[in-house]
Amino acid sequence: PDTRPYSLFNNTSIMINTTPPSVALIGCGPSGMFFLHALAIRRAKLEEEGNVEGLAALPVVTCFERSSGPGGVWRSDRFSGDAKSTNMYKALWTNGPKEAMEFFDHTYQEHFGCAMPMFLPRECVLSYLLARCTKNNPNFFDNVKFNTGVESVKHDTKLEKFIIKLFDKTESSFDNCIWAAGLNGKPKIPSSIDAVLTSGGFQGKIMHSSQTDSNFDQDVRGKNVMMIGDGYSAEDLALQAIKLGVESVEIVTRAAEGAASETTAWPMDKVDVNENYIPTGVTDDGRGIVLSKVELDHDQDKYVEIPGRQITLDD
């Protein structure tokens, strides 16, 4: 047990006979950094109150973050060149109004100093998130272990500890472990779609939406582009492609329930949304994609093809 005296600002010393719990915090994106922020706020409140017992009970947190800085997927340069990890593309804009995510203790007016549009670009959101943490403590992130990847987490039932193994093979034990690395750390292309395109010999470029930064201009300018899925990313990237001079955008959606399907008009009429279709083949020349009409089979709880309902989208 830690029996060292804990000194408060009033110069009093009280002997504390306790060992605070240790916590491994994996990830320093929004979840991780706001856990650290909440802990810092709690610590400041207890210090102000002179609550020695409460301070002694606060956990000792070690935060591991694989990238070189905080922010998680809001960083467009999080894992440059790492095809196994996702980044938000630089041109991303939020599809939700900023008023739905304003902090009570760090307002937009305080941060930006001027009126801002309802939908914010990615870099403004990242700046806002980071500033909330650092405004009262410029060194807020100094103790985060950046450039440190976690390889595995195991719970030792005998020791009642979490064993954290890093990519460098070193191990540490903790009383508790918090997963704060989110749900979208790796790009995922459905295996059925990947199989259709690769086995059919598709000659075009295939990429995940998180991998559109490096050469997106070259990838879309003057070309016909297909986007599979009608979510926020499809809507956002279709508009970005139009700005960059795409010839046409074909959005293919199985359920037709996403943001792109709800969009009733597109700039220069360059976007078509193919509702209730899935890719099922590739043309002989490898440049076109065959789409089949589908419907939801409620008994099987899956989408099934409708015989004889196919269209071909050519390059």
PDB file of N, CA and C in Angstrom, residues 6-14 47-52:
ATOM      1  N   TYR A   6       0.225  12.823   1.405  1.00  0.00           N
ATOM      2  CA  TYR A   6      -0.341  13.585   0.298  1.00  0.00           C
ATOM      3  C   TYR A   6      -0.427  15.039   0.732  1.00  0.00           C
ATOM      4  N   SER A   7       0.271  15.912   0.043  1.00  0.00           N
ATOM      5  CA  SER A   7       0.326  17.322   0.415  1.00  0.00           C
ATOM      6  C   SER A   7      -0.702  18.125  -0.354  1.00  0.00           C
ATOM      7  N   LEU A   8      -1.518  18.902   0.350  1.00  0.00           N
ATOM      8  CA  LEU A   8      -2.479  19.790  -0.264  1.00  0.00           C
ATOM      9  C   LEU A   8      -1.874  21.171  -0.387  1.00  0.00           C
ATOM     10  N   PHE A   9      -2.634  22.075  -1.009  1.00  0.00           N
ATOM     11  CA  PHE A   9      -2.118  23.415  -1.231  1.00  0.00           C
ATOM     12  C   PHE A   9      -2.012  24.220   0.064  1.00  0.00           C
ATOM     13  N   ASN A  10      -2.664  23.755   1.131  1.00  0.00           N
ATOM     14  CA  ASN A  10      -2.573  24.497   2.395  1.00  0.00           C
ATOM     15  C   ASN A  10      -1.412  24.018   3.249  1.00  0.00           C
ATOM     16  N   ASN A  11      -0.506  23.214   2.618  1.00  0.00           N
ATOM     17  CA  ASN A  11       0.719  22.741   3.260  1.00  0.00           C
ATOM     18  C   ASN A  11       0.490  21.726   4.376  1.00  0.00           C
ATOM     19  N   THR A  12      -0.694  21.166   4.480  1.00  0.00           N
ATOM     20  CA  THR A  12      -0.928  20.109   5.459  1.00  0.00           C
ATOM     21  C   THR A  12      -0.572  18.778   4.837  1.00  0.00           C
ATOM     22  N   SER A  13      -0.172  17.834   5.649  1.00  0.00           N
ATOM     23  CA  SER A  13       0.173  16.498   5.178  1.00  0.00           C
ATOM     24  C   SER A  13      -0.603  15.475   5.977  1.00  0.00           C
ATOM     25  N   ILE A  14      -1.217  14.536   5.274  1.00  0.00           N
ATOM     26  CA  ILE A  14      -2.001  13.503   5.927  1.00  0.00           C
ATOM     27  C   ILE A  14      -1.538  12.166   5.391  1.00  0.00           C
ATOM     28  N   GLU A  47      -9.288  18.742  -5.214  1.00  0.00           N
ATOM     29  CA  GLU A  47      -8.210  19.578  -4.668  1.00  0.00           C
ATOM     30  C   GLU A  47      -8.758  20.868  -4.095  1.00  0.00           C
ATOM     31  N   GLU A  48      -9.720  21.466  -4.808  1.00  0.00           N
ATOM     32  CA  GLU A  48     -10.330  22.697  -4.318  1.00  0.00           C
ATOM     33  C   GLU A  48     -11.060  22.465  -3.001  1.00  0.00           C
ATOM     34  N   GLU A  49     -11.684  21.303  -2.874  1.00  0.00           N
ATOM     35  CA  GLU A  49     -12.410  20.979  -1.649  1.00  0.00           C
ATOM     36  C   GLU A  49     -11.490  20.491  -0.531  1.00  0.00           C
ATOM     37  N   GLY A  50     -10.246  20.170  -0.866  1.00  0.00           N
ATOM     38  CA  GLY A  50      -9.345  19.607   0.122  1.00  0.00           C
ATOM     39  C   GLY A  50      -9.711  18.187   0.506  1.00  0.00           C
ATOM     40  N   ASN A  51     -10.300  17.456  -0.428  1.00  0.00           N
ATOM     41  CA  ASN A  51     -10.773  16.103  -0.169  1.00  0.00           C
ATOM     42  C   ASN A  51      -9.639  15.109  -0.407  1.00  0.00           C
ATOM     43  N   VAL A  52      -8.857  14.847   0.655  1.00  0.00           N
ATOM     44  CA  VAL A  52      -7.694  13.983   0.539  1.00  0.00           C
ATOM     45  C   VAL A  52      -8.097  12.547   0.205  1.00  0.00           C
TER      46      VAL A  52
END
